[in-house]
Tab-separated table of C-alpha atoms in Angstrom:
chain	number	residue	atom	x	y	z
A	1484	UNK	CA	1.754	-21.821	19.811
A	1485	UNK	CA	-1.753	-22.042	18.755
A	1486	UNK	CA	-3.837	-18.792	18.347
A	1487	UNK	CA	-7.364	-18.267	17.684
A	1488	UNK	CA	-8.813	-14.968	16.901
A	1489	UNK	CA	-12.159	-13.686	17.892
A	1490	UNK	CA	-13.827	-10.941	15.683
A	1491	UNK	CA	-16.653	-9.117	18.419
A	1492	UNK	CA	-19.389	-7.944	15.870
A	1493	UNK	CA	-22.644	-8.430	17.797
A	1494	UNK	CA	-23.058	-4.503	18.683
A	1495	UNK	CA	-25.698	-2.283	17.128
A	1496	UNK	CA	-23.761	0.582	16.695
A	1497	UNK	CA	-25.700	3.597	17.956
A	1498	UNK	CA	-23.250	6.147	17.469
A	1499	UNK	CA	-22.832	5.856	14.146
A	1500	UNK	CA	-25.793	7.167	12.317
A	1501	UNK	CA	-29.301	6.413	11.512
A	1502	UNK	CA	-30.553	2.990	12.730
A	1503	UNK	CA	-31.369	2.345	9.112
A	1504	UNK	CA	-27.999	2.751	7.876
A	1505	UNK	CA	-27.547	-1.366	9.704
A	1506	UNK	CA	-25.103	-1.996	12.458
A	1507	UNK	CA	-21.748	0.049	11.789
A	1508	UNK	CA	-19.730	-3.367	11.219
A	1509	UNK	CA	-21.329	-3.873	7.948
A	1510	UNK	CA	-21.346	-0.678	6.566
A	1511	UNK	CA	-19.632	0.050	3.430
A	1512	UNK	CA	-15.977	1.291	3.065
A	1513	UNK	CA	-13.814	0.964	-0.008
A	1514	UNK	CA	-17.100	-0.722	-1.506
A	1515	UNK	CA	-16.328	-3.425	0.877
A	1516	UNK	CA	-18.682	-4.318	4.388
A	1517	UNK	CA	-16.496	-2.914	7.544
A	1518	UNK	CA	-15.734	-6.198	8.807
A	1519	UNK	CA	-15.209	-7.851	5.491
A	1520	UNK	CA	-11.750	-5.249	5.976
A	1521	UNK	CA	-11.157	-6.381	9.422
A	1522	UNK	CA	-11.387	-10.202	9.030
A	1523	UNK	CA	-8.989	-10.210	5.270
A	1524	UNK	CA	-5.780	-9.467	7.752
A	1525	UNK	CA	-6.197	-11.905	10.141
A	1526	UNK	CA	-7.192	-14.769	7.488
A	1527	UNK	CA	-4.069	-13.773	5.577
A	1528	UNK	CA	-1.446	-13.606	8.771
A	1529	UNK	CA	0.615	-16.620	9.009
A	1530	UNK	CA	-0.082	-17.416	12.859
A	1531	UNK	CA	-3.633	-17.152	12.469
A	1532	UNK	CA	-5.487	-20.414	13.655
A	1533	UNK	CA	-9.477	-20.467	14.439
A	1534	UNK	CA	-11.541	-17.283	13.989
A	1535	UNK	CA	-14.762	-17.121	15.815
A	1536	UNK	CA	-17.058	-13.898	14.884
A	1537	UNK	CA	-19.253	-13.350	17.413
A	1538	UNK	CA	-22.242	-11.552	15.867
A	1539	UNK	CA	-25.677	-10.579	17.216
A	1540	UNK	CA	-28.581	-12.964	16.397
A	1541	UNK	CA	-30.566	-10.720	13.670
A	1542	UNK	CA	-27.119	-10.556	11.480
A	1543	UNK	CA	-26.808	-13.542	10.019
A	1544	UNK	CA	-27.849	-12.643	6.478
A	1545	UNK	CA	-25.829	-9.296	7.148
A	1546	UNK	CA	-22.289	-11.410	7.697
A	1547	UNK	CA	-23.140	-14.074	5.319
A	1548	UNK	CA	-23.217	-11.408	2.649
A	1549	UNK	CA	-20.211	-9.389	4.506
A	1550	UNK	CA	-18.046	-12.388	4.107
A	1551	UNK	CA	-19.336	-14.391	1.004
A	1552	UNK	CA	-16.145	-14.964	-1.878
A	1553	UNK	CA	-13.320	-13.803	0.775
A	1554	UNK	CA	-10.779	-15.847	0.649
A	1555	UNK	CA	-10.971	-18.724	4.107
A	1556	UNK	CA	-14.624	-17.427	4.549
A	1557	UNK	CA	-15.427	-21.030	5.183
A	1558	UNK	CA	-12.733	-21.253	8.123
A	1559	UNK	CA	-14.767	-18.470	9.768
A	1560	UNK	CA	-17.420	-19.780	12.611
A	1561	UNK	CA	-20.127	-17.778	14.032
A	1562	UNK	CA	-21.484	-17.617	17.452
A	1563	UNK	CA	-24.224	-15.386	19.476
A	1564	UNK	CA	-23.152	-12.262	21.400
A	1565	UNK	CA	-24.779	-11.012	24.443
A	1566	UNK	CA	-26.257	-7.684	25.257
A	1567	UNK	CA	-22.682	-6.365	26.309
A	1568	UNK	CA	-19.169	-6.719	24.963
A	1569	UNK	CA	-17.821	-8.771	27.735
A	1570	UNK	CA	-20.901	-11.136	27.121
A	1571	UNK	CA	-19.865	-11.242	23.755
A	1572	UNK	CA	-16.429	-12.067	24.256
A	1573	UNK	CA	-17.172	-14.792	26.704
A	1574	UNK	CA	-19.530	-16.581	24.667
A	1575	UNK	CA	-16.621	-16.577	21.449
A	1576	UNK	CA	-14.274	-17.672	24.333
A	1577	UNK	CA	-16.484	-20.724	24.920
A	1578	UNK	CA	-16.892	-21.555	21.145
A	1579	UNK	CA	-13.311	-21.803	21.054
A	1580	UNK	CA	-12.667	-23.837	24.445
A	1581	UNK	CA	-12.124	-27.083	22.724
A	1582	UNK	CA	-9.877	-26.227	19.883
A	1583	UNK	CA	-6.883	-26.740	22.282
A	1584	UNK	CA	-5.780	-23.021	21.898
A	1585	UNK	CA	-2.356	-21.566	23.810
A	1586	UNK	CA	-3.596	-17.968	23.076
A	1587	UNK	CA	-6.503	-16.039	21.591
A	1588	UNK	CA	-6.509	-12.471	20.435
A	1589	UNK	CA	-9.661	-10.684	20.860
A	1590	UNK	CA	-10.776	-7.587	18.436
A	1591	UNK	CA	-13.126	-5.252	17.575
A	1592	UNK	CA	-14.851	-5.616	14.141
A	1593	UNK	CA	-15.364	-1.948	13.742
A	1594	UNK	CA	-11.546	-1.708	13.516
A	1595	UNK	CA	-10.518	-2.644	9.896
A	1596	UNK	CA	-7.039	-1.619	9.428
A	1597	UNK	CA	-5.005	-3.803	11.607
A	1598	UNK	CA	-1.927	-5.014	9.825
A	1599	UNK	CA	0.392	-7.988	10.444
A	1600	UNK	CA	3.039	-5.491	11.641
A	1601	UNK	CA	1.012	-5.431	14.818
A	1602	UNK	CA	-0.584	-8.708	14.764
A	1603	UNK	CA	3.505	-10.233	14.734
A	1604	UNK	CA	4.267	-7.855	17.655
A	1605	UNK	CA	2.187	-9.613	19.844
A	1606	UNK	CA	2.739	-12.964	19.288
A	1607	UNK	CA	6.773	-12.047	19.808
A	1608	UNK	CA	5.568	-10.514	23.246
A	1609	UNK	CA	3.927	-14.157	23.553
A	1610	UNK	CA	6.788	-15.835	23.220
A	1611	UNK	CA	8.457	-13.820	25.360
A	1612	UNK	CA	6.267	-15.449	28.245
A	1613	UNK	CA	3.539	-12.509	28.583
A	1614	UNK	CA	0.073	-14.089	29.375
A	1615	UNK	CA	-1.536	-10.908	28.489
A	1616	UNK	CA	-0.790	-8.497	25.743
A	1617	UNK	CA	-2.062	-4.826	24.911
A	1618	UNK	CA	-1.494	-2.757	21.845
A	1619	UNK	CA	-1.503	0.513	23.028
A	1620	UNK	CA	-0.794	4.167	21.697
A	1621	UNK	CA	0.817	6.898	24.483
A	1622	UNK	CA	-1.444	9.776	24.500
A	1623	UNK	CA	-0.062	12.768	22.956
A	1624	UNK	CA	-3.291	15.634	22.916
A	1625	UNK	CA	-3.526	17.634	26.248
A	1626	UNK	CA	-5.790	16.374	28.917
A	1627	UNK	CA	-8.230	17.912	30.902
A	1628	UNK	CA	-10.476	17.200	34.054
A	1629	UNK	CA	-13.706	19.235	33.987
A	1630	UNK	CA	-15.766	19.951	36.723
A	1631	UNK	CA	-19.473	19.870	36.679
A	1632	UNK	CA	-20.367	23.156	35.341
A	1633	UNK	CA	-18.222	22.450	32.483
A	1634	UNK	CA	-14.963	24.499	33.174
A	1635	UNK	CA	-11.607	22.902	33.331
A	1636	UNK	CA	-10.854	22.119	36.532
A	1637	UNK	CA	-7.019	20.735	35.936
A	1638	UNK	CA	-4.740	19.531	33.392
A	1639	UNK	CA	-3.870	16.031	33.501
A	1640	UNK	CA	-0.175	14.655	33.381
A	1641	UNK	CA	0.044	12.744	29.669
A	1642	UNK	CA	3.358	10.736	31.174
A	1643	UNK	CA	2.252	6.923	31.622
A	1644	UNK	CA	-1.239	7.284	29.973
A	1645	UNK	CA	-1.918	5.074	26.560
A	1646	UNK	CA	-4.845	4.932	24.516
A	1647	UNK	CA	-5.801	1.225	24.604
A	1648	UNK	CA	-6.559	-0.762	21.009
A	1649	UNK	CA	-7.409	-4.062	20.067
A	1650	UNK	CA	-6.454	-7.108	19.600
A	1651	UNK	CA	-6.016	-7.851	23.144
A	1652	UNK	CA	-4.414	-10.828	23.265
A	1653	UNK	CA	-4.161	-13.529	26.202
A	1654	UNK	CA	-3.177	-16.652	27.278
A	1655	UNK	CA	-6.352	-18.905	26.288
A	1656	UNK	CA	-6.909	-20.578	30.010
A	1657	UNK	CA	-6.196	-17.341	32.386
A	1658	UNK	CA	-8.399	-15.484	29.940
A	1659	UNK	CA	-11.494	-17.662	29.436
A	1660	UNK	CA	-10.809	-17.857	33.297
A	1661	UNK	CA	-10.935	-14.930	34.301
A	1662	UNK	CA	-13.991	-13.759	32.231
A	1663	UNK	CA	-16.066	-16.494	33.804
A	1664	UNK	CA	-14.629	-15.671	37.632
A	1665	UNK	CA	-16.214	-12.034	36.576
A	1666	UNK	CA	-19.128	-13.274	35.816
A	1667	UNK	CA	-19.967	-15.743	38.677
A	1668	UNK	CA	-18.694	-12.830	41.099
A	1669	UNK	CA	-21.451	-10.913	39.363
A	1670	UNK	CA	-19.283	-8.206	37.555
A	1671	UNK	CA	-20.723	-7.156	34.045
A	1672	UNK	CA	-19.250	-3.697	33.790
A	1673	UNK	CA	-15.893	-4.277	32.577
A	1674	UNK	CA	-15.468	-2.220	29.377
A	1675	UNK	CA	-12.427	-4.201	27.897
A	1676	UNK	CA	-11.055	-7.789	28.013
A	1677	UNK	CA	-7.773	-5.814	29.428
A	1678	UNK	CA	-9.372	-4.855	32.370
A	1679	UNK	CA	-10.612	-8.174	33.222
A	1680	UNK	CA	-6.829	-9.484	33.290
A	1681	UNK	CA	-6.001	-6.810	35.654
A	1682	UNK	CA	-8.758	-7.194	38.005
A	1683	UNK	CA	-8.098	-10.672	37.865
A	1684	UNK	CA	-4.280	-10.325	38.600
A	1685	UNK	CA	-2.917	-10.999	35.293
A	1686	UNK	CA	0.036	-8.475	34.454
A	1687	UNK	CA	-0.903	-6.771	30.826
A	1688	UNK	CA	2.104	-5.923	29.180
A	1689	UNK	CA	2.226	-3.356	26.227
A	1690	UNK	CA	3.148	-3.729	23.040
A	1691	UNK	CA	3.406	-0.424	20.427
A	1692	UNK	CA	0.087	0.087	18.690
A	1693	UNK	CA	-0.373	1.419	15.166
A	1694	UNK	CA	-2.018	4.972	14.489
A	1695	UNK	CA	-3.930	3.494	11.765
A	1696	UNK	CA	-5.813	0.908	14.148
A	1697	UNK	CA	-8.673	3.417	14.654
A	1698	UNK	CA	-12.087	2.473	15.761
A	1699	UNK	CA	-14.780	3.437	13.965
A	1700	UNK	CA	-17.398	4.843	16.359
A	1701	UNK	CA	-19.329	7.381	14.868
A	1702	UNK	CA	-20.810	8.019	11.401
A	1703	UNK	CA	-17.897	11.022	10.352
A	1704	UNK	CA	-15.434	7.685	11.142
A	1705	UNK	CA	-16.693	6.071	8.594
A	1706	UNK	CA	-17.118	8.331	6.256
A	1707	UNK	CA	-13.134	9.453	6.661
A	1708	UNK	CA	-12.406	5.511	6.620
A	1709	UNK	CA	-14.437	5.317	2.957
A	1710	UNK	CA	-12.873	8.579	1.710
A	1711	UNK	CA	-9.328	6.721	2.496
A	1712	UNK	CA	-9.598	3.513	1.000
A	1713	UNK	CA	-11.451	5.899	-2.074
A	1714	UNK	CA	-8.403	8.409	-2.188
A	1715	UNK	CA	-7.811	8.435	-5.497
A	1716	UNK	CA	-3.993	7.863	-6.584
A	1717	UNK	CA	-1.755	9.211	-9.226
A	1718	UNK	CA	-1.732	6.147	-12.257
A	1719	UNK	CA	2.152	6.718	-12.877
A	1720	UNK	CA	3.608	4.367	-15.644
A	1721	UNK	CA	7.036	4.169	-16.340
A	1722	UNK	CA	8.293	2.906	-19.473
A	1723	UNK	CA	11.762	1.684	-20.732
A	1724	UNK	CA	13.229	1.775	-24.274
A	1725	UNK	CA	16.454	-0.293	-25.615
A	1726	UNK	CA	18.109	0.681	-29.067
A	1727	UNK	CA	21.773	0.244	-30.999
A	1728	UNK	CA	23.057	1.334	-33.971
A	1729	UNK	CA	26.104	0.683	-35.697
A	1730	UNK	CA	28.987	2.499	-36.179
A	1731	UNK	CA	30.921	3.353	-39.507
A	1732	UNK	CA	33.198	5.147	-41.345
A	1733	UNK	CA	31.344	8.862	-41.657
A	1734	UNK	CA	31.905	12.681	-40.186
A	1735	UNK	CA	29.789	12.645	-37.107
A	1736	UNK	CA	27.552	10.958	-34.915
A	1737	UNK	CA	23.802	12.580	-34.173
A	1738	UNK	CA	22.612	12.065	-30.368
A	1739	UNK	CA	19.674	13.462	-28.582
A	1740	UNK	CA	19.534	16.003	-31.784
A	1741	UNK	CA	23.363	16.927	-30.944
A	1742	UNK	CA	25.555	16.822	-34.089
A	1743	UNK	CA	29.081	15.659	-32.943
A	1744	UNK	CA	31.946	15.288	-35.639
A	1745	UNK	CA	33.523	12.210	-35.374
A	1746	UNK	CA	35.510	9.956	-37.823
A	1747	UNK	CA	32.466	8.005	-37.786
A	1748	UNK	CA	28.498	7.606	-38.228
A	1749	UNK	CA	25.406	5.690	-36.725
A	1750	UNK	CA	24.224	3.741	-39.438
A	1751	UNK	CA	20.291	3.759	-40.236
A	1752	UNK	CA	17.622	4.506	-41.704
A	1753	UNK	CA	16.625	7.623	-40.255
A	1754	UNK	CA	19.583	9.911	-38.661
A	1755	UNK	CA	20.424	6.981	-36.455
A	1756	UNK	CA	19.838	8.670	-33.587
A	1757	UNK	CA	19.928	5.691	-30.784
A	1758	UNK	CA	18.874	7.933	-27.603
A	1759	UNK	CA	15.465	9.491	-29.011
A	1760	UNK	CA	14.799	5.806	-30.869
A	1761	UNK	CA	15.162	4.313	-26.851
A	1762	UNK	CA	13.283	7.050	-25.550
A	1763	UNK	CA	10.180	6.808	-28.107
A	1764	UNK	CA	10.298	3.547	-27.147
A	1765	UNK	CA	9.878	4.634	-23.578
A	1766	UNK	CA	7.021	6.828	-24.118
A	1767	UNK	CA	5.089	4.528	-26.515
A	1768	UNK	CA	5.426	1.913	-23.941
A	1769	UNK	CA	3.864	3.753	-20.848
A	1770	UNK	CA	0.515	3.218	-22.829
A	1771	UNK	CA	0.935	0.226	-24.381
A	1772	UNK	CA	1.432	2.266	-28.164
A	1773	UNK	CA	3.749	-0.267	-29.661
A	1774	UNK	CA	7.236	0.604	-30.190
A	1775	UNK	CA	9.029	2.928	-33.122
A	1776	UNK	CA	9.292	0.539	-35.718
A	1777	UNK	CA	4.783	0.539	-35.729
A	1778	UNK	CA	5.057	4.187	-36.096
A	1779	UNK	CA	7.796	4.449	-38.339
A	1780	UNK	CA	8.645	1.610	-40.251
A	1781	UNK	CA	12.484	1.464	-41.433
A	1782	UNK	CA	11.088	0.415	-45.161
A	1783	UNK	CA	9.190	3.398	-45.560
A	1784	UNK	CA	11.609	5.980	-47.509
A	1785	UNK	CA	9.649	8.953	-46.139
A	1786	UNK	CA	11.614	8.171	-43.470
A	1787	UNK	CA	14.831	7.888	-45.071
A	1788	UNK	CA	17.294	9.887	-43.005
A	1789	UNK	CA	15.124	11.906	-41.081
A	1790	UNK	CA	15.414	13.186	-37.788
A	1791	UNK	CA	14.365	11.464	-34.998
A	1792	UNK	CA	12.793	14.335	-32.955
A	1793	UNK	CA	10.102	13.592	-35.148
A	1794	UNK	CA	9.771	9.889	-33.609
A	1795	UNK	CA	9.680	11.422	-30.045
A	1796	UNK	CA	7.507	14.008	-31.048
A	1797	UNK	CA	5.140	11.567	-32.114
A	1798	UNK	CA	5.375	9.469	-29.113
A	1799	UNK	CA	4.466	12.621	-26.854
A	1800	UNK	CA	1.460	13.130	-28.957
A	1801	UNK	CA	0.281	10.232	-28.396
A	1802	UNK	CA	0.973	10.230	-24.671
A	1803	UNK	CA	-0.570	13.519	-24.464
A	1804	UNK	CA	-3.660	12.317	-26.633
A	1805	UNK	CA	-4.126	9.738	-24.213
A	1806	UNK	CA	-4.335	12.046	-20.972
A	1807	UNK	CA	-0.249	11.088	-20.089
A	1808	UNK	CA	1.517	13.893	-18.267
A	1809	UNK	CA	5.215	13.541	-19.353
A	1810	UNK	CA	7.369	13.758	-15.973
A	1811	UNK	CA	10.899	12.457	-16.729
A	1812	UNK	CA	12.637	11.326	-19.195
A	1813	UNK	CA	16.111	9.572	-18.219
A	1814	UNK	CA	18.714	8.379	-21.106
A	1815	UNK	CA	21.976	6.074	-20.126
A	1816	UNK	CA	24.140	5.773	-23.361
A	1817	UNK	CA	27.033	3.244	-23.659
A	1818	UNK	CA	29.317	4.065	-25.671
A	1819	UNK	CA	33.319	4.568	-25.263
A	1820	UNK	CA	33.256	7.563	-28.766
A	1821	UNK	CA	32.771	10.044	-29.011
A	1822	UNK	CA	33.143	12.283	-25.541
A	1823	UNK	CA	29.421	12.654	-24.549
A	1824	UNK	CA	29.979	14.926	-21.023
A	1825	UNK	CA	30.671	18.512	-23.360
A	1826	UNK	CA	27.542	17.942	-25.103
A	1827	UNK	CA	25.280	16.863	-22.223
A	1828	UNK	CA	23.449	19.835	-21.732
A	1829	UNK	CA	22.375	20.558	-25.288
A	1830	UNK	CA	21.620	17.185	-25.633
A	1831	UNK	CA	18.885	17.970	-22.326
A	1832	UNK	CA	17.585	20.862	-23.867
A	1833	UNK	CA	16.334	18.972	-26.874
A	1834	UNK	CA	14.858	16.803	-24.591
A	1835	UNK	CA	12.983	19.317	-22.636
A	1836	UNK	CA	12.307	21.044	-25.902
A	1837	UNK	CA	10.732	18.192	-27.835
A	1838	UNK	CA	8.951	16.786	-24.807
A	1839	UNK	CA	7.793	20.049	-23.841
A	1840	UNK	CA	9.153	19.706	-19.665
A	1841	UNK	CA	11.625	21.589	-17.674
A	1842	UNK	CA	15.299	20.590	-17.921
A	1843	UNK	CA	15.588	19.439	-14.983
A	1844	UNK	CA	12.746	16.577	-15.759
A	1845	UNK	CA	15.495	15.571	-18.499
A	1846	UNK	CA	18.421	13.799	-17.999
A	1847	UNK	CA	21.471	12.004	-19.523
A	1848	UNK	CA	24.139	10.170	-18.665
A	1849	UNK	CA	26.773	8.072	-20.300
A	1850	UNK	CA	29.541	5.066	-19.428
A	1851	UNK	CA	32.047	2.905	-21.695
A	1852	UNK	CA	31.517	-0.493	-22.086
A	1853	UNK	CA	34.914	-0.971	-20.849
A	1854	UNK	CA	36.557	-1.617	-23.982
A	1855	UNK	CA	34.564	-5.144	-23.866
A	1856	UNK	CA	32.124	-6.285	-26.328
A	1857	UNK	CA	31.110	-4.780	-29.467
A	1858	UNK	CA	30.360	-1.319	-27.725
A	1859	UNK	CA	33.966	-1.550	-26.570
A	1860	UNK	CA	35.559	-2.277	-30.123
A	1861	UNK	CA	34.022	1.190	-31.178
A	1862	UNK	CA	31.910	-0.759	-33.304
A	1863	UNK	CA	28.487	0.718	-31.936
A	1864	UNK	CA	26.403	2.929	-29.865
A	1865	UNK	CA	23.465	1.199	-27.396
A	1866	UNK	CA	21.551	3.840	-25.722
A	1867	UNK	CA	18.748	2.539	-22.486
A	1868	UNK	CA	16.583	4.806	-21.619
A	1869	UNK	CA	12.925	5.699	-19.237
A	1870	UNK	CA	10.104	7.536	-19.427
A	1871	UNK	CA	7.657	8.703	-16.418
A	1872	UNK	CA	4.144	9.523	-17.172
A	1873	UNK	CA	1.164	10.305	-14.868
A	1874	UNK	CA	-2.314	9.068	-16.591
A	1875	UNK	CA	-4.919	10.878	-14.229
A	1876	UNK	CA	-5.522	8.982	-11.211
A	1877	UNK	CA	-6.424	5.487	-10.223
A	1878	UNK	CA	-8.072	4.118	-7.804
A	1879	UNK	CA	-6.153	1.781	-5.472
């Protein structure tokens, strides 16, 4: 199966806007000419074979600029439209006629968000033996008939009626056929390429369309289609942290600022505390800060057993300082002493405390190590944990 694609840009666009605002296909969305948009999925999709934009004769500057540095630009031909669409479409027909084509999908340049979702639905429906193939949405908004003095003369059954879209997609031979039978029968009205397989006795099969494929027809459409690809989006980061300590003979063990007597201690320089050090960690790494030992170095004795809610502390300054809205904070510690489950919650509210977040932003959870390892041998404490922070928004 061999299918070209043919991109029809030769209209002029009258609907949307000022004539000086330039034919609608190259106006900008995203920062990006319309039908620089459209062409990127089909030059990307892995069944694509020739593309043929069919443009109107005082473009050619305007698509040389559209398309210059996109990626297979150089695979893309031009040709000449006509002074209708179904001129248009015949003439990129005929500049693909020797390329030895089994199908051809036809589309309109002023619709820029096709995906490969679609694209692969039709060529299944082509191997399935359809000759021609119609991406279609069912209508779901009332209808109405009006008369002529503008009152509603009936409502219109919605069962059976689709909203046609495009790429319509055809067997290369019936299609280039039956646009040139049209033509030397002297028919010049037809409005889609669809049409002309039905009047020409092809059956059109439909295939599911995608609510996203919208054409842009007047100027408020592309304004809405620049406002979407501009929607700004939240710049979440997520950050993880790793620390261990090691256990020894003592009276307790400090985690998440949670005092627990035990027959033994976390050995270090500060109060050892292994789930804050992983969770600094966390923070400081959501905006590329370094990690606790740049902050606090363990040879400086100012920081010779201090607490660690001072390290984490820190780290939310910073984040905070650097416009970072703290949104969870997640700790895992292995361990298999002491019990952690009876001091979980305390060790949550320090979290939410320090950070300066709701509880329920904060969580903690622990597992053994299944006696395996040095974890498992009681002979230390390894805490993993991760950090959520939102830095403004960003741009996609």
């Amino acid at each position: 199966m061999k299918i070209g694609i043919i991109i029809v840009a030769a209209g002029r666009g009258e609907r949307a806007g000022s004539p000086q605002d330039g034919p609608k296909q190259y106006r900008l969305i995203g920062g990006e000419p319309v039908i620089r948009h459209t062409l990127r999925p089909f030059l990307g999709w892995r069944c694509c074979g020739p593309v043929v934009t069919v443009i109107h004769p005082d473009d050619r500057a305007l698509f040389d600029a559209a398309v210059d540095g996109l990626d297979m630009s150089q695979s893309i031909r031009t040709t000449f439209g006509g002074a209708s669409r179904q001129q248009s479409v015949l003439a990129g027909l005929k500049a693909l006629e020797a390329e030895g084509l089994t199908h051809v999908m036809i589309h309109d340049a002023a619709r820029p968000f096709i995906d490969h979702a679609l694209l692969d639905r039709i060529a299944d429906a082509f191997k399935e033996g359809h000759d021609a193939v119609l991406p279609a949405m069912a209508v779901t908004d009332t209808l109405k008939r009006a008369s002529a003095d503008g009152t509603v003369e009936a409502t219109v059954s919605r069962a059976g009626l689709y909203a046609a879209q495009t790429p319509q997609s055809f067997a290369f031979t019936a299609i280039l056929a039956a646009h040139e039978k049209a033509v030397d029968l002297g028919h010049h009205d037809f409005t889609d390429d669809a049409s002309i397989a039905e009047w020409a006795g092809i059956p059109v099969h439909l295939v599911q369309g995608s609510p996203d494929n919208i054409k842009l027809t007047i100027g408020r459409d592309i304004t809405m289609a620049d406002e979407k690809l501009n929607q700004a989006l939240p710049d979440v980061r997520t950050g993880n942290g790793y620390d261990v300590h090691q256990l020894v003979p003592g009276d307790g063990v400090t985690l998440c600022g949670v005092f627990m007597p035990h027959d033994q201690r976390l050995s270090g320089h500060s109060d050892a505390d292994v789930a804050l050090h992983a969770l600094t960690d966390a923070l400081l790494a959501t905006c590329g800060a370094g990690d606790i030992g740049d902050h606090f170095p363990p040879t400086d004795p100012q920081w010779k057993g201090a607490a660690s809610r001072i390290f984490l502390a820190h780290a939310a300054e910073i984040v905070r300082a650097r416009g970072g809205i703290i949104t969870n904070a997640d700790i895992s510690l292995i361990a298999e002493v002491p019990k952690i489950a009876p001091h979980r919650d305390a060790m949550r509210q320090n979290m939410a405390d320090i950070l300066g977040i709701a509880l329920d932003r904060c969580s903690v959870k622990a597992t053994t190590n299944e006696k395996i390892g040095f974890i498992g041998r009681k002979e230390g404490i390894a805490a993993i944990a991760t950090a959520t922070v939102i830095y403004g928004m960003l741009k996609p």
